[in-house]
Short mmCIF file of the C-alpha atoms (twelve columns), coordinates in Angstrom:
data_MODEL
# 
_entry.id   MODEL 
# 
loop_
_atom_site.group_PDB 
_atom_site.id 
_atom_site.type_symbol 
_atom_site.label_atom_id 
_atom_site.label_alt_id 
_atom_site.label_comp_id 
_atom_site.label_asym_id 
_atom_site.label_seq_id 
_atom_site.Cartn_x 
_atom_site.Cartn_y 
_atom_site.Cartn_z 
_atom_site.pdbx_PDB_model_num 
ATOM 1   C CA . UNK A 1   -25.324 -179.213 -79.403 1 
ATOM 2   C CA . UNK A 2   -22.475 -176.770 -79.271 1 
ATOM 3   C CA . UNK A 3   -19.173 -177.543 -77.715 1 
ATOM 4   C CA . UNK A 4   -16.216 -175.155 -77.267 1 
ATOM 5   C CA . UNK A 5   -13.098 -177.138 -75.722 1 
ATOM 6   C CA . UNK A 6   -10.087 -175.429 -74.796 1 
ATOM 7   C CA . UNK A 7   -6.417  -176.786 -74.224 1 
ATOM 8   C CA . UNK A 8   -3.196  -175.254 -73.543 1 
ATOM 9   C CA . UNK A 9   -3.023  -174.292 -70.212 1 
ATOM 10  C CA . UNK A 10  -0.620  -175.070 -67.553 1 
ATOM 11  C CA . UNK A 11  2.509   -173.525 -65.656 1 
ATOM 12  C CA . UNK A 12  5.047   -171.259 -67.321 1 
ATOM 13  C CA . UNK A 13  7.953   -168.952 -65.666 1 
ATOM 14  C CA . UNK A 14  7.907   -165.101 -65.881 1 
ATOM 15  C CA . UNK A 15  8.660   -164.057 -69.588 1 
ATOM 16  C CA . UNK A 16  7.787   -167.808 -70.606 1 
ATOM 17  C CA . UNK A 17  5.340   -168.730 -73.407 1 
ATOM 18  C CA . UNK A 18  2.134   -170.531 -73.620 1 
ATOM 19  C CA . UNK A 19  -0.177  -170.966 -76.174 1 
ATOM 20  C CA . UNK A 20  -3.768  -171.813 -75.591 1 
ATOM 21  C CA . UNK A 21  -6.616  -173.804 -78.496 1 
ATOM 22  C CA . UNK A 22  -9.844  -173.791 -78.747 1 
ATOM 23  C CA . UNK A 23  -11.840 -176.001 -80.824 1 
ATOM 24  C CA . UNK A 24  -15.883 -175.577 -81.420 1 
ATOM 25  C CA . UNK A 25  -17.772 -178.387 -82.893 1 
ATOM 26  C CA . UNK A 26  -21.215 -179.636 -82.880 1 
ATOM 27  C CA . UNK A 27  -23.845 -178.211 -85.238 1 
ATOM 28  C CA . UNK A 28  -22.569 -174.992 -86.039 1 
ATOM 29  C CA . UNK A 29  -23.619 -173.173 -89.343 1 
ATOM 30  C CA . UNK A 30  -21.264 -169.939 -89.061 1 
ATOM 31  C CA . UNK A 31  -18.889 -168.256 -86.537 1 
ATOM 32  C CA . UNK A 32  -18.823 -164.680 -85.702 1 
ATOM 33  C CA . UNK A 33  -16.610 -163.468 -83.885 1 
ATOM 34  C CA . UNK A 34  -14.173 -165.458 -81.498 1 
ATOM 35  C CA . UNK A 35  -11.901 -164.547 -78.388 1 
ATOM 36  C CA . UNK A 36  -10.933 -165.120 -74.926 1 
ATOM 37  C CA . UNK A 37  -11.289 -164.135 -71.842 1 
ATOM 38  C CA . UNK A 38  -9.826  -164.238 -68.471 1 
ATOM 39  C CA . UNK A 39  -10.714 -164.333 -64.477 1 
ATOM 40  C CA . UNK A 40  -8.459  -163.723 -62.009 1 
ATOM 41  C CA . UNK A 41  -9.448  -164.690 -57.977 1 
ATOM 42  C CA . UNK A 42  -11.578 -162.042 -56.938 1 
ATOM 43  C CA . UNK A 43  -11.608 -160.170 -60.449 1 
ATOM 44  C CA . UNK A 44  -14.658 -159.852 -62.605 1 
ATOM 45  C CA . UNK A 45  -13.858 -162.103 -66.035 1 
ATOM 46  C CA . UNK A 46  -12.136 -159.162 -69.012 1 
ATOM 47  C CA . UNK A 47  -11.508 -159.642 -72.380 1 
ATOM 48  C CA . UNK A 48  -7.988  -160.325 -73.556 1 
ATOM 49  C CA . UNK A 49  -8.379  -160.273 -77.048 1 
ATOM 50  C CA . UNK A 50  -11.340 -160.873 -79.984 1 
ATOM 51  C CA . UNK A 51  -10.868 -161.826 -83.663 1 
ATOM 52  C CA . UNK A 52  -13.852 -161.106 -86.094 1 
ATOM 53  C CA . UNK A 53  -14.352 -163.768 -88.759 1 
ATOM 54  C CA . UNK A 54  -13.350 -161.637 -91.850 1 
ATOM 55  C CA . UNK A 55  -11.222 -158.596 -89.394 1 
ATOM 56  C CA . UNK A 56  -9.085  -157.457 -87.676 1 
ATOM 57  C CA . UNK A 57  -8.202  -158.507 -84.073 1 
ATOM 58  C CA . UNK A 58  -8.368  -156.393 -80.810 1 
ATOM 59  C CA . UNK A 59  -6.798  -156.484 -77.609 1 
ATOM 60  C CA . UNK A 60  -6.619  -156.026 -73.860 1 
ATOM 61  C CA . UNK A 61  -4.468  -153.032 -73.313 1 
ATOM 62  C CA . UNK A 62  -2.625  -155.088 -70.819 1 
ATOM 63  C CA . UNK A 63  -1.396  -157.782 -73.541 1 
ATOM 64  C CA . UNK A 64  -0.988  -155.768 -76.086 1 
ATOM 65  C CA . UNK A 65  2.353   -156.952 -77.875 1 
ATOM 66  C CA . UNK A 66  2.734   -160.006 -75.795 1 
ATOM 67  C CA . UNK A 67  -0.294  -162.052 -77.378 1 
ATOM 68  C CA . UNK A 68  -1.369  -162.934 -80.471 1 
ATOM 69  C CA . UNK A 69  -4.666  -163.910 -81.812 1 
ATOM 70  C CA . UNK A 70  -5.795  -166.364 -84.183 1 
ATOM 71  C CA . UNK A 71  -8.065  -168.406 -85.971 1 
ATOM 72  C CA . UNK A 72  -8.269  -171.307 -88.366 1 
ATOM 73  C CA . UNK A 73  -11.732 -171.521 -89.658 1 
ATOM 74  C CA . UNK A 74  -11.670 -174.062 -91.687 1 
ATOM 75  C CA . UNK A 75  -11.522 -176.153 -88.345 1 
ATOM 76  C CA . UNK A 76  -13.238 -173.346 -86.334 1 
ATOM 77  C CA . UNK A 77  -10.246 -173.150 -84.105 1 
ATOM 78  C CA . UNK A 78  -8.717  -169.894 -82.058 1 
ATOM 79  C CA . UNK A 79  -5.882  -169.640 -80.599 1 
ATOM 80  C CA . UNK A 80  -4.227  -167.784 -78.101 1 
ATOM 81  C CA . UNK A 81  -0.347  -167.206 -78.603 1 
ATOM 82  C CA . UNK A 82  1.244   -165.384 -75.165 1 
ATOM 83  C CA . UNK A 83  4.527   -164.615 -74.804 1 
ATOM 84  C CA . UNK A 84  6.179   -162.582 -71.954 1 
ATOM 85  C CA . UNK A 85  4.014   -163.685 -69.866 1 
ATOM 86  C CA . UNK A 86  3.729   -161.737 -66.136 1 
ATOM 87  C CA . UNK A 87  2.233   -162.909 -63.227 1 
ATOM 88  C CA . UNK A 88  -0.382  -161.160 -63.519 1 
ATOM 89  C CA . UNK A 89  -1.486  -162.855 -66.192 1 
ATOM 90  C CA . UNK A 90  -2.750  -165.939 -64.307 1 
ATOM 91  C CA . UNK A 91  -6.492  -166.276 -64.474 1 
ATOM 92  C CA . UNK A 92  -8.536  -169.090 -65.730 1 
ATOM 93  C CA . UNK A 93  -9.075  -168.249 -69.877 1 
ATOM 94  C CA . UNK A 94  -12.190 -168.945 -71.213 1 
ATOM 95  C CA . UNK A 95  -13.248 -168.809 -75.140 1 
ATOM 96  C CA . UNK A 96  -15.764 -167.930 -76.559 1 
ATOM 97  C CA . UNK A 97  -17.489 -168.069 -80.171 1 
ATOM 98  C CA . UNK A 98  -20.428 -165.985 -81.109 1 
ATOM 99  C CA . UNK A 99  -22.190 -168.699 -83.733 1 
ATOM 100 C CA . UNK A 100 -25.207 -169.513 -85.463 1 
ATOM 101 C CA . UNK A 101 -26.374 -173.324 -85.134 1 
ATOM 102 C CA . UNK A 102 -27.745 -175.283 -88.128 1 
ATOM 103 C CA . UNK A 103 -31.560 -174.776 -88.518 1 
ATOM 104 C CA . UNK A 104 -30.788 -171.690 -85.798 1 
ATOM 105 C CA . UNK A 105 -31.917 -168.232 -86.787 1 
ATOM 106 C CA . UNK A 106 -30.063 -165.735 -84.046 1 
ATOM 107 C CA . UNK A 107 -26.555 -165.666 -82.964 1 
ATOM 108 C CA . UNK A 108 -25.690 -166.992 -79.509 1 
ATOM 109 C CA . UNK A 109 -22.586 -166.616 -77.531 1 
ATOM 110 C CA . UNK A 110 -20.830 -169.992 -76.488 1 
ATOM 111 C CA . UNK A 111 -18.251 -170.061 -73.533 1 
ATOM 112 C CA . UNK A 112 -15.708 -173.050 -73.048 1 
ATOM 113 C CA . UNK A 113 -15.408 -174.149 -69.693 1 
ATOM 114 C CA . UNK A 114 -12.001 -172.959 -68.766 1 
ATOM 115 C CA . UNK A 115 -8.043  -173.463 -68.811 1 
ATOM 116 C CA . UNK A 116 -6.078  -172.802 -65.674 1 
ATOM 117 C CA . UNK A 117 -3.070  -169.947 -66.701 1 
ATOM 118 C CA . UNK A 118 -0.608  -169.841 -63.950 1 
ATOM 119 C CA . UNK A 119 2.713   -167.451 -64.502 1 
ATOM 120 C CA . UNK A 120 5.279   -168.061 -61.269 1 
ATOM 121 C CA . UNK A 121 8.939   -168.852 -60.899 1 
# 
């Protein structure tokens, strides 16, 4: 089994910072590409931002120069740095990890379940 498990979330002021992890484990035998995505009440889910595993990183338009991408795959670990945050960046995030299991030919997409972003003063 696969298991992506985020942390992070929470409650930060207008222009505040948050950073969000997310850890895979399990029996993974490589990892793609990883990102995260968000969903907003009554919005379809969008991607934020995606970071390849030997590339570079791309971005929302919207959080472009506010957040920063990263990974540390040695611990197959992204994380999402956001600064300036606006309130319309609350959503729930989700990662996600496009990986190849142990003994697994083709590459799946794995989803965490979820960390609750809200931006208010």
């Amino acid at each position: 089994q696969v298991q992506l498990v985020e942390s992070g979330g929470g409650l930060a002021q207008p222009g505040g910072s948050l950073r969000l992890s997310c850890a895979a484990s399990g029996s993974i035998f490589s990892i793609n590409t990883m990102g995260w995505y968000r969903q907003a009440p009554g919005k379809q889910r969008e991607l934020v931002a995606a970071i390849p595993s030997g590339g570079s990183a791309n971005y929302a338009d919207s959080v472009k120069g506010r957040f920063t991408i990263s990974r540390d795959n040695a611990n197959n670990t992204v994380y999402l740095q956001m600064n300036s945050l606006k309130p319309e960046d609350t959503a729930v995030y989700y990662c996600n990890a496009d990986l190849r299991r142990v003994g697994s030919g083709p590459v799946f997409r794995y989803w965490g379940q979820g960390t609750q972003v809200t931006v208010s003063s």
